């Protein structure tokens, strides 16, 4: 009797396990499906639109023909501007928080603020950027206003990943350096930062890829509806891929869907490339890492 | 005059007192061993001598630590100069993930030797000092992390020697090494003694007995006994010391 009871129990746990695995498997597959579908549809419908002219020509006929060159360049300008502002600011803040700040009320407040900043909806950043940079600081609707807005949006990502990267540098490296009579700042520059760099870069690239894809923050701060030329300075407006896509999809009648999907494919391609770079950098450094 | 002298040195982690009124005089060019059970404060004491404890939040130190007659806890202490003069070797070899050459050249470079020939001289001399030169002279560009633990620990000592300290603090420098490697590092210590004042914290009482000239026994934050190594091990004044070295607790 006893043995039977046991074997009965065993079958039921196995069945339980099978059911659990099935559900886990379905959940994982459901995660992949949308990604694959999006890529398949984009490539199927967008790829025919993509050729050299599409990537390098100005839009014509009210954006119904020609290329998306100004939007691509605009996005690249914005991304570069965002890096220039957000990377140093984020890394310096992370260094302060990890290496210098003592655990007290102020640092806890800063950390809470960073977490909350990460949760603010992107349209709110857009409105904030318009209020502060465009109107109050009189920068106007411009690349610099847009880049600053995007930079603030991705700061939490950069600070958080930089903090983690700095914290992952073994304490023994710092001690070894300090014990040789090297000052704290020199230790940070010569030992801590070089070893934290890959983590910092990964976080930055992920932040940047988010900045490249966002529409709301640039809506009020930089994006031009239609500007068939390249911006002349950082105080000029520019077109940008996400906003251009929005315009093509909702604001211009009778656009060939090929152009819409082509634009979406280019945008996704840029973001995907940035993520790919992050992955390659990370795995390359991981394979070299020896501690 | 003693190289290092502490007067009424106490250290608190928050409310916990880790060092209680430590008074000691340490002579130049000798090896002084600190023994005692885990948590007795010997590593903490060692770290007060180059102010490594400053890195920990919530620490308070009272009393004086005089090195060459100067109180290093005075207002005018330059931490950089202090730590250049009082170097440290850690429990686990902590070589940087750099080449052998760059590890040894790290300190001199930051302290201002930019000249390549000068750096090469310093590196060679330092590696010779720890008897690594013959083994590594053709592998200077190899990563230091590929060396054996013993070689890495020697490398760490070479890295320290390269910034020409006067005092070398060793915090259980052999605890990650096997017996053969340990005896080699001990030989090295005897050699280094000619130039440097060495303090070593060790769990290994035979090691203390083998290498040191003087031994201090610490218990619960107090320096209970301090004297000639031979005397401490063969004829301890304190009953607790005797109990510890005969293995009754620890």
Coordinates of C-alpha atoms in Angstrom, one line a residue:
Chain A
X1 CA 0.0 0.0 0.0
X2 CA 2.7 2.3 1.0
X3 CA 4.6 1.9 -2.2
X4 CA 1.6 2.4 -4.3
X5 CA 0.8 5.6 -2.5
X6 CA 4.3 6.8 -3.2
X7 CA 4.2 6.0 -6.9
X8 CA 0.9 7.6 -7.2
X9 CA 2.4 10.8 -5.7
X10 CA 5.3 10.6 -8.1
X11 CA 3.1 10.5 -11.2
X12 CA 1.2 13.5 -10.0
X13 CA 4.4 15.6 -9.4
X14 CA 5.6 14.7 -12.8
X15 CA 2.3 15.8 -14.4
X16 CA 2.5 19.0 -12.4
X17 CA 6.0 19.5 -13.7
X18 CA 4.9 18.9 -17.3
X19 CA 2.0 21.4 -17.0
X20 CA 4.4 24.0 -15.4
X21 CA 7.0 23.5 -18.2
X22 CA 4.3 23.7 -20.9
X23 CA 3.1 27.0 -19.5
X24 CA 6.6 28.4 -19.1
X25 CA 7.4 27.3 -22.6
X26 CA 4.3 29.0 -24.0
X27 CA 5.1 32.2 -22.1
X28 CA 8.6 32.3 -23.5
X29 CA 7.4 31.7 -27.1
X30 CA 4.8 34.4 -26.7
X31 CA 7.6 36.8 -25.9
X32 CA 9.5 36.0 -29.1
X33 CA 6.4 36.0 -31.4
X34 CA 5.8 39.7 -31.5
X35 CA 9.4 40.5 -32.2
X36 CA 9.6 38.0 -35.0
X37 CA 6.3 39.2 -36.5
X38 CA 7.4 42.9 -36.3
X39 CA 10.7 42.1 -38.1
X40 CA 9.1 39.9 -40.7
X41 CA 6.4 42.5 -41.6
X42 CA 8.9 45.4 -41.6
X43 CA 11.3 43.5 -43.8
X44 CA 8.7 42.2 -46.1
X45 CA 7.0 45.5 -46.6
X46 CA 9.8 47.9 -46.0
X47 CA 12.8 46.3 -47.7
X48 CA 11.5 47.0 -51.3
X49 CA 11.5 50.7 -50.5
X50 CA 15.1 50.8 -49.3
X51 CA 17.7 51.7 -51.8
X52 CA 20.6 54.2 -52.0
X53 CA 18.3 57.0 -53.1
X54 CA 15.8 56.4 -50.3
X55 CA 18.6 56.7 -47.7
X56 CA 20.4 59.7 -49.2
X57 CA 17.8 61.8 -51.0
X58 CA 15.6 64.6 -49.7
X59 CA 11.9 63.9 -49.4
X60 CA 9.8 65.3 -52.4
X61 CA 6.2 65.8 -53.3
X62 CA 5.1 66.5 -49.8
X63 CA 7.1 63.5 -48.5
X64 CA 5.2 61.1 -50.7
X65 CA 8.3 60.4 -52.7
X66 CA 12.1 60.8 -52.5
X67 CA 14.2 59.8 -49.5
X68 CA 14.4 60.2 -45.8
X69 CA 18.0 61.5 -45.6
X70 CA 17.2 64.6 -43.4
X71 CA 15.4 62.4 -40.9
X72 CA 18.2 59.9 -40.7
X73 CA 20.8 62.7 -40.3
X74 CA 18.5 64.5 -37.8
X75 CA 18.3 61.4 -35.6
X76 CA 22.1 61.0 -35.8
X77 CA 22.6 64.6 -34.8
X78 CA 20.2 64.1 -31.9
X79 CA 21.9 60.9 -30.8
X80 CA 25.4 62.5 -30.9
X81 CA 24.2 65.6 -29.0
X82 CA 22.5 63.3 -26.4
X83 CA 25.8 61.3 -25.9
X84 CA 27.8 64.5 -25.5
X85 CA 25.6 65.8 -22.8
X86 CA 24.4 62.6 -21.0
X87 CA 27.6 60.5 -20.9
X88 CA 29.9 62.9 -19.0
X89 CA 27.0 64.0 -16.7
X90 CA 25.9 60.5 -16.0
X91 CA 29.3 59.1 -15.4
X92 CA 30.4 61.9 -13.2
X93 CA 27.2 61.6 -11.2
X94 CA 27.8 57.8 -10.9
X95 CA 31.4 58.3 -9.8
X96 CA 30.2 60.8 -7.1
X97 CA 27.5 58.5 -5.8
X98 CA 29.7 55.3 -5.8
X99 CA 33.1 56.7 -4.8
X100 CA 32.5 59.9 -2.8
X101 CA 29.0 60.2 -1.4
X102 CA 28.5 59.0 2.1
X103 CA 25.3 57.1 2.8
X104 CA 23.0 59.8 4.2
X105 CA 19.7 61.4 3.6
X106 CA 20.9 63.4 0.6
X107 CA 22.3 60.5 -1.3
X108 CA 19.2 58.4 -0.6
X109 CA 17.1 61.3 -2.0
X110 CA 19.3 61.4 -5.1
X111 CA 18.9 57.7 -5.6
X112 CA 15.2 57.8 -5.2
X113 CA 15.1 60.7 -7.7
X114 CA 17.0 58.7 -10.2
X115 CA 14.7 55.8 -9.9
X116 CA 11.7 58.1 -10.3
X117 CA 13.2 59.9 -13.2
X118 CA 13.4 56.5 -15.0
X119 CA 9.7 56.1 -14.5
X120 CA 8.6 59.4 -15.9
X121 CA 6.6 59.0 -19.2
X122 CA 8.5 60.3 -22.2
X123 CA 5.8 62.8 -23.2
X124 CA 6.4 64.5 -19.8
X125 CA 10.0 64.9 -20.7
X126 CA 8.9 66.5 -23.9
X127 CA 6.7 69.0 -22.1
X128 CA 9.5 69.6 -19.6
X129 CA 12.0 70.2 -22.4
X130 CA 9.7 72.6 -24.1
X131 CA 9.1 74.5 -20.9
X132 CA 12.7 74.7 -19.8
X133 CA 14.9 74.7 -22.8
X134 CA 12.6 75.9 -25.6
X135 CA 10.7 78.7 -23.8
X136 CA 12.5 79.6 -20.6
X137 CA 16.1 79.3 -21.8
X138 CA 15.0 80.7 -25.1
X139 CA 16.9 78.0 -27.1
X140 CA 13.9 77.7 -29.4
X141 CA 12.8 74.5 -31.1
X142 CA 16.3 73.3 -31.9
X143 CA 18.6 70.4 -32.0
X144 CA 20.2 71.5 -28.7
X145 CA 16.9 71.7 -26.9
X146 CA 16.0 68.2 -28.2
X147 CA 19.3 66.7 -27.4
X148 CA 19.2 68.2 -23.8
X149 CA 15.7 66.8 -23.4
X150 CA 16.7 63.3 -24.6
X151 CA 19.8 63.5 -22.4
X152 CA 17.8 64.1 -19.3
X153 CA 15.5 61.2 -20.3
X154 CA 18.4 58.7 -20.6
X155 CA 20.4 60.0 -17.6
X156 CA 18.9 57.5 -15.2
X157 CA 19.8 54.6 -17.5
X158 CA 23.4 55.8 -17.8
X159 CA 23.8 56.6 -14.1
X160 CA 22.3 53.3 -13.0
X161 CA 24.5 51.2 -15.3
X162 CA 27.6 53.2 -14.6
X163 CA 27.0 52.8 -10.9
X164 CA 26.7 49.1 -11.3
X165 CA 29.8 49.0 -13.5
X166 CA 31.8 51.0 -10.9
X167 CA 30.6 48.9 -8.0
X168 CA 31.6 45.7 -9.8
X169 CA 35.3 46.8 -9.9
X170 CA 36.8 44.8 -7.0
X171 CA 37.6 46.7 -3.9
X172 CA 41.0 45.1 -3.8
X173 CA 42.0 47.1 -6.9
X174 CA 41.2 50.3 -5.2
X175 CA 43.0 49.2 -2.0
X176 CA 46.0 48.1 -4.0
X177 CA 46.2 51.5 -5.7
X178 CA 45.6 53.6 -2.6
X179 CA 48.2 51.6 -0.7
X180 CA 50.8 52.6 -3.2
X181 CA 50.3 56.2 -2.3
X182 CA 48.0 57.0 -5.2
X183 CA 45.4 59.6 -4.5
X184 CA 41.7 58.7 -4.6
X185 CA 41.0 60.7 -7.8
X186 CA 44.1 59.1 -9.6
X187 CA 42.9 55.7 -8.4
X188 CA 39.5 56.3 -10.0
X189 CA 41.0 57.5 -13.2
X190 CA 43.7 54.9 -13.6
X191 CA 42.2 51.8 -12.1
X192 CA 38.4 52.1 -11.5
X193 CA 37.3 53.8 -14.7
X194 CA 39.2 51.6 -17.2
X195 CA 37.8 48.5 -15.6
X196 CA 34.3 49.9 -15.4
X197 CA 34.3 51.3 -19.0
X198 CA 32.7 48.3 -20.7
X199 CA 29.7 48.4 -18.3
X200 CA 29.4 52.1 -18.7
X201 CA 29.5 51.9 -22.5
X202 CA 26.9 49.2 -22.6
X203 CA 24.5 51.2 -20.5
X204 CA 25.2 54.3 -22.6
X205 CA 24.5 52.5 -25.9
X206 CA 21.2 51.1 -24.5
X207 CA 20.2 54.6 -23.3
X208 CA 21.1 56.0 -26.7
X209 CA 19.1 53.4 -28.6
X210 CA 16.1 54.4 -26.5
X211 CA 16.8 58.0 -27.2
X212 CA 17.0 57.3 -31.0
X213 CA 13.5 55.7 -31.0
X214 CA 11.5 58.1 -28.8
X215 CA 9.0 60.5 -30.4
X216 CA 7.4 62.3 -27.5
X217 CA 10.5 64.1 -26.1
X218 CA 11.4 65.5 -29.5
X219 CA 7.9 66.4 -30.6
X220 CA 7.8 69.8 -28.9
X221 CA 11.6 70.5 -28.7
X222 CA 13.2 69.8 -32.0
X223 CA 11.3 67.8 -34.6
X224 CA 10.4 69.6 -37.9
X225 CA 7.3 68.4 -39.7
X226 CA 8.9 68.9 -43.1
X227 CA 12.4 70.4 -43.6
X228 CA 13.9 69.2 -46.9
X229 CA 17.4 70.4 -46.0
X230 CA 20.0 69.7 -43.4
X231 CA 20.1 71.8 -40.3
X232 CA 22.6 74.6 -40.4
X233 CA 23.5 74.7 -36.7
X234 CA 22.6 73.2 -33.4
X235 CA 20.0 76.0 -33.0
X236 CA 18.2 74.8 -36.0
X237 CA 15.3 72.5 -36.2
X238 CA 15.7 69.1 -37.8
X239 CA 13.7 66.1 -38.9
X240 CA 14.0 62.9 -37.0
X241 CA 13.0 59.3 -37.9
X242 CA 10.5 58.5 -35.2
X243 CA 8.6 61.8 -35.7
X244 CA 8.9 61.5 -39.5
X245 CA 7.3 58.1 -39.2
X246 CA 4.5 59.4 -37.2
X247 CA 3.9 62.2 -39.7
X248 CA 4.0 59.8 -42.6
X249 CA 1.5 57.5 -40.9
X250 CA -1.0 60.0 -39.7
X251 CA -0.6 63.5 -41.1
X252 CA 0.0 63.0 -44.8
X253 CA -2.7 61.5 -47.0
X254 CA -1.9 59.0 -49.7
X255 CA 1.6 58.0 -48.8
X256 CA 2.8 54.8 -50.3
X257 CA 2.9 52.3 -47.4
X258 CA 6.2 51.2 -48.8
X259 CA 7.7 54.5 -47.7
X260 CA 6.2 54.2 -44.2
X261 CA 7.5 50.7 -43.7
X262 CA 10.8 51.6 -45.2
X263 CA 11.2 54.4 -42.7
X264 CA 10.2 52.1 -39.8
X265 CA 12.7 49.6 -41.0
X266 CA 15.5 52.1 -41.1
X267 CA 14.6 53.3 -37.5
X268 CA 14.4 49.8 -36.1
X269 CA 17.6 49.0 -38.0
X270 CA 19.5 51.8 -36.3
X271 CA 18.2 50.9 -32.9
X272 CA 19.0 47.3 -33.5
X273 CA 22.5 48.1 -34.6
X274 CA 23.2 50.1 -31.5
X275 CA 22.0 47.3 -29.3
X276 CA 24.1 44.9 -31.3
X277 CA 27.2 47.0 -30.6
X278 CA 26.3 47.0 -26.9
X279 CA 26.1 43.2 -26.9
X280 CA 29.3 42.8 -28.8
X281 CA 31.2 45.2 -26.6
X282 CA 29.9 43.4 -23.5
X283 CA 30.7 39.9 -24.6
X284 CA 34.1 41.0 -26.0
X285 CA 35.1 42.5 -22.6
X286 CA 33.6 39.6 -20.7
X287 CA 35.8 37.2 -22.5
X288 CA 38.8 39.3 -21.6
X289 CA 37.8 39.8 -18.0
X290 CA 39.8 37.7 -15.7
X291 CA 38.8 38.4 -12.2
Chain B
X1 CA 64.1 56.2 18.0
X2 CA 61.5 53.7 17.0
X3 CA 60.2 53.8 13.5
X4 CA 56.6 53.4 14.5
X5 CA 55.1 54.2 17.9
X6 CA 51.5 54.2 19.0
X7 CA 50.2 56.0 22.0
X8 CA 46.8 55.2 23.5
X9 CA 45.5 54.2 20.1
X10 CA 41.8 53.3 20.2
X11 CA 39.5 52.6 17.3
X12 CA 35.7 52.5 17.2
X13 CA 33.4 51.1 14.5
X14 CA 30.3 52.9 15.6
X15 CA 29.8 51.8 19.2
X16 CA 32.1 48.8 18.9
X17 CA 35.6 49.4 20.1
X18 CA 38.0 47.4 17.9
X19 CA 41.2 48.6 19.4
X20 CA 41.7 49.4 23.0
X21 CA 44.5 51.6 24.1
X22 CA 47.3 50.1 22.0
X23 CA 50.8 51.3 23.0
X24 CA 53.7 49.9 21.0
X25 CA 57.1 50.8 19.8
X26 CA 58.3 49.2 16.6
X27 CA 62.0 49.3 15.6
X28 CA 63.4 49.9 12.2
X29 CA 64.5 47.1 9.9
X30 CA 62.9 44.4 11.8
X31 CA 60.0 42.0 11.2
X32 CA 57.3 42.4 13.7
X33 CA 54.6 39.8 13.8
X34 CA 51.1 40.3 15.1
X35 CA 49.2 37.2 16.2
X36 CA 45.9 36.5 17.8
X37 CA 42.6 34.9 17.2
X38 CA 40.3 36.1 14.4
X39 CA 38.6 39.4 15.1
X40 CA 41.1 40.4 17.7
X41 CA 41.9 43.6 15.8
X42 CA 45.3 42.8 14.4
X43 CA 44.4 43.6 10.8
X44 CA 42.5 46.7 12.0
X45 CA 45.7 47.8 13.8
X46 CA 47.8 47.2 10.8
X47 CA 45.4 49.3 8.7
X48 CA 45.6 52.3 11.1
X49 CA 49.3 52.5 10.3
X50 CA 48.7 53.6 6.7
X51 CA 45.2 55.0 7.4
X52 CA 43.5 52.4 5.2
X53 CA 40.7 52.4 7.8
X54 CA 39.8 55.9 6.6
X55 CA 37.9 54.2 3.7
X56 CA 35.3 52.8 6.1
X57 CA 32.4 54.9 7.1
X58 CA 31.6 55.5 10.7
X59 CA 35.1 54.9 12.1
X60 CA 36.6 56.9 14.9
X61 CA 40.2 56.9 16.1
X62 CA 41.7 58.4 19.2
X63 CA 45.3 58.4 20.4
X64 CA 48.4 58.9 18.3
X65 CA 50.4 57.0 15.7
X66 CA 53.9 58.3 15.3
X67 CA 55.9 57.4 12.3
X68 CA 59.4 58.8 12.4
X69 CA 58.1 60.9 15.3
X70 CA 55.2 62.5 13.4
X71 CA 51.6 61.8 14.3
X72 CA 50.0 60.6 11.1
X73 CA 46.5 61.4 12.5
X74 CA 47.6 65.0 12.8
X75 CA 46.0 67.7 10.7
X76 CA 48.9 68.1 8.3
X77 CA 49.2 64.5 7.2
X78 CA 49.3 64.0 3.4
X79 CA 47.7 60.6 2.8
X80 CA 49.5 60.2 -0.5
X81 CA 52.9 60.7 1.1
X82 CA 52.0 58.6 4.1
X83 CA 50.9 55.6 2.0
X84 CA 54.0 56.0 -0.3
X85 CA 56.1 55.6 2.8
X86 CA 54.0 52.9 4.5
X87 CA 53.1 50.4 1.8
X88 CA 50.8 47.4 2.2
X89 CA 50.6 43.8 0.9
X90 CA 47.2 42.2 1.1
X91 CA 45.8 38.9 2.0
X92 CA 45.1 37.9 -1.6
X93 CA 47.4 39.0 -4.3
X94 CA 45.6 42.0 -5.9
X95 CA 47.6 42.5 -9.1
X96 CA 45.8 44.8 -11.6
X97 CA 44.5 43.3 -14.8
X98 CA 47.4 44.7 -16.6
X99 CA 50.7 43.4 -17.9
X100 CA 53.5 42.5 -15.5
X101 CA 55.4 45.6 -16.6
X102 CA 52.5 47.9 -16.1
X103 CA 51.7 46.5 -12.7
X104 CA 55.2 47.3 -11.4
X105 CA 55.3 50.6 -13.3
X106 CA 51.9 51.7 -12.0
X107 CA 53.1 53.5 -8.9
X108 CA 56.3 55.1 -10.3
X109 CA 54.3 56.3 -13.4
X110 CA 51.7 58.0 -11.2
X111 CA 54.4 59.4 -8.9
X112 CA 56.0 61.1 -11.9
X113 CA 58.5 58.8 -13.7
X114 CA 57.5 59.3 -17.3
X115 CA 60.8 58.4 -18.9
X116 CA 60.7 54.9 -20.5
X117 CA 64.3 54.0 -19.7
X118 CA 63.9 55.1 -16.1
X119 CA 60.7 53.0 -15.8
X120 CA 62.4 50.0 -17.3
X121 CA 65.2 50.3 -14.7
X122 CA 62.7 50.6 -11.9
X123 CA 60.8 47.6 -13.1
X124 CA 63.9 45.4 -13.5
X125 CA 65.3 46.4 -10.1
X126 CA 62.0 45.8 -8.4
X127 CA 61.5 42.4 -10.0
X128 CA 65.0 41.4 -9.2
X129 CA 64.3 42.4 -5.6
X130 CA 61.5 39.8 -5.3
X131 CA 63.5 37.3 -7.5
X132 CA 61.0 37.4 -10.3
X133 CA 63.2 39.0 -12.9
X134 CA 64.8 35.8 -14.2
X135 CA 61.4 34.1 -14.5
X136 CA 59.5 37.0 -16.0
X137 CA 62.0 39.1 -18.0
X138 CA 60.7 37.7 -21.3
X139 CA 57.1 37.9 -20.2
X140 CA 56.8 41.5 -19.1
X141 CA 54.0 42.1 -21.5
X142 CA 52.0 39.1 -20.3
X143 CA 48.9 39.6 -18.1
X144 CA 49.8 39.5 -14.4
X145 CA 46.6 37.6 -13.8
X146 CA 48.1 34.5 -15.6
X147 CA 50.8 34.1 -13.0
X148 CA 50.6 31.7 -10.2
X149 CA 49.3 33.1 -6.9
X150 CA 52.8 33.0 -5.4
X151 CA 54.3 34.9 -8.3
X152 CA 51.4 37.4 -8.1
X153 CA 52.0 38.0 -4.5
X154 CA 55.7 38.6 -5.3
X155 CA 54.6 40.9 -8.1
X156 CA 52.5 42.8 -5.6
X157 CA 55.5 43.2 -3.4
X158 CA 57.6 44.3 -6.4
X159 CA 54.9 46.8 -7.2
X160 CA 55.2 48.1 -3.7
X161 CA 59.0 48.1 -3.7
X162 CA 58.9 50.2 -6.9
X163 CA 57.5 53.2 -5.0
X164 CA 60.3 52.9 -2.4
X165 CA 58.4 52.6 0.9
X166 CA 60.1 52.6 4.3
X167 CA 57.6 50.4 6.0
X168 CA 55.8 47.4 4.6
X169 CA 52.6 46.2 6.2
X170 CA 51.7 42.6 5.3
X171 CA 48.2 41.5 6.1
X172 CA 48.3 37.6 6.1
X173 CA 50.3 37.7 2.9
X174 CA 50.6 33.9 2.7
X175 CA 47.0 32.9 3.5
X176 CA 46.3 32.2 -0.2
X177 CA 49.5 30.3 -0.8
X178 CA 50.5 26.7 -0.4
X179 CA 53.4 25.7 2.0
X180 CA 56.1 25.8 -0.6
X181 CA 55.1 29.2 -1.9
X182 CA 54.7 30.3 1.7
X183 CA 58.3 29.4 2.5
X184 CA 59.5 31.2 -0.6
X185 CA 57.7 34.4 0.4
X186 CA 59.1 34.0 3.9
X187 CA 62.6 33.9 2.5
X188 CA 61.8 37.0 0.6
X189 CA 60.7 38.7 3.8
X190 CA 63.9 37.9 5.5
X191 CA 65.7 39.5 2.5
X192 CA 63.5 42.6 2.5
X193 CA 64.1 43.1 6.2
X194 CA 67.5 44.5 5.4
X195 CA 65.9 47.6 3.8
X196 CA 62.4 47.8 5.2
X197 CA 60.6 47.8 8.5
X198 CA 58.1 45.0 8.1
X199 CA 54.9 44.3 10.1
X200 CA 53.1 41.1 9.4
X201 CA 49.7 39.9 10.5
X202 CA 49.5 36.2 10.5
X203 CA 47.2 33.4 11.6
X204 CA 50.1 31.0 11.3
X205 CA 52.0 30.9 14.6
X206 CA 54.9 28.9 13.1
X207 CA 55.2 31.6 10.5
X208 CA 55.4 34.3 13.2
X209 CA 58.0 32.2 15.1
X210 CA 60.0 31.6 11.9
X211 CA 60.2 35.0 10.4
X212 CA 59.8 37.6 13.0
X213 CA 62.1 39.4 15.4
X214 CA 59.4 40.6 17.6
X215 CA 55.9 39.4 18.2
X216 CA 52.8 41.0 19.5
X217 CA 49.8 39.0 20.8
X218 CA 46.4 40.7 20.5
X219 CA 43.2 39.7 22.1
X220 CA 39.8 41.4 21.9
X221 CA 41.3 44.7 20.7
X222 CA 44.2 44.8 23.2
X223 CA 47.8 44.2 22.7
X224 CA 48.3 41.8 25.5
X225 CA 51.9 41.0 25.1
X226 CA 54.8 42.4 23.0
X227 CA 58.4 41.3 23.0
X228 CA 61.2 39.4 21.5
X229 CA 59.7 36.6 19.4
X230 CA 61.8 33.9 21.2
X231 CA 60.6 35.1 24.5
X232 CA 57.0 35.4 23.5
X233 CA 56.9 31.9 22.2
X234 CA 59.1 30.1 24.8
X235 CA 58.4 32.1 27.9
X236 CA 55.3 34.3 27.5
X237 CA 54.5 36.6 30.4
X238 CA 50.8 36.5 30.0
X239 CA 48.8 33.3 30.7
X240 CA 46.4 34.1 27.7
X241 CA 49.4 34.2 25.3
X242 CA 50.6 30.9 26.5
X243 CA 47.1 29.4 26.1
X244 CA 46.9 30.8 22.6
X245 CA 50.3 29.7 21.3
X246 CA 49.8 26.2 22.8
X247 CA 46.5 26.0 20.9
X248 CA 44.0 26.1 23.7
X249 CA 41.9 28.6 21.8
X250 CA 42.0 30.6 18.7

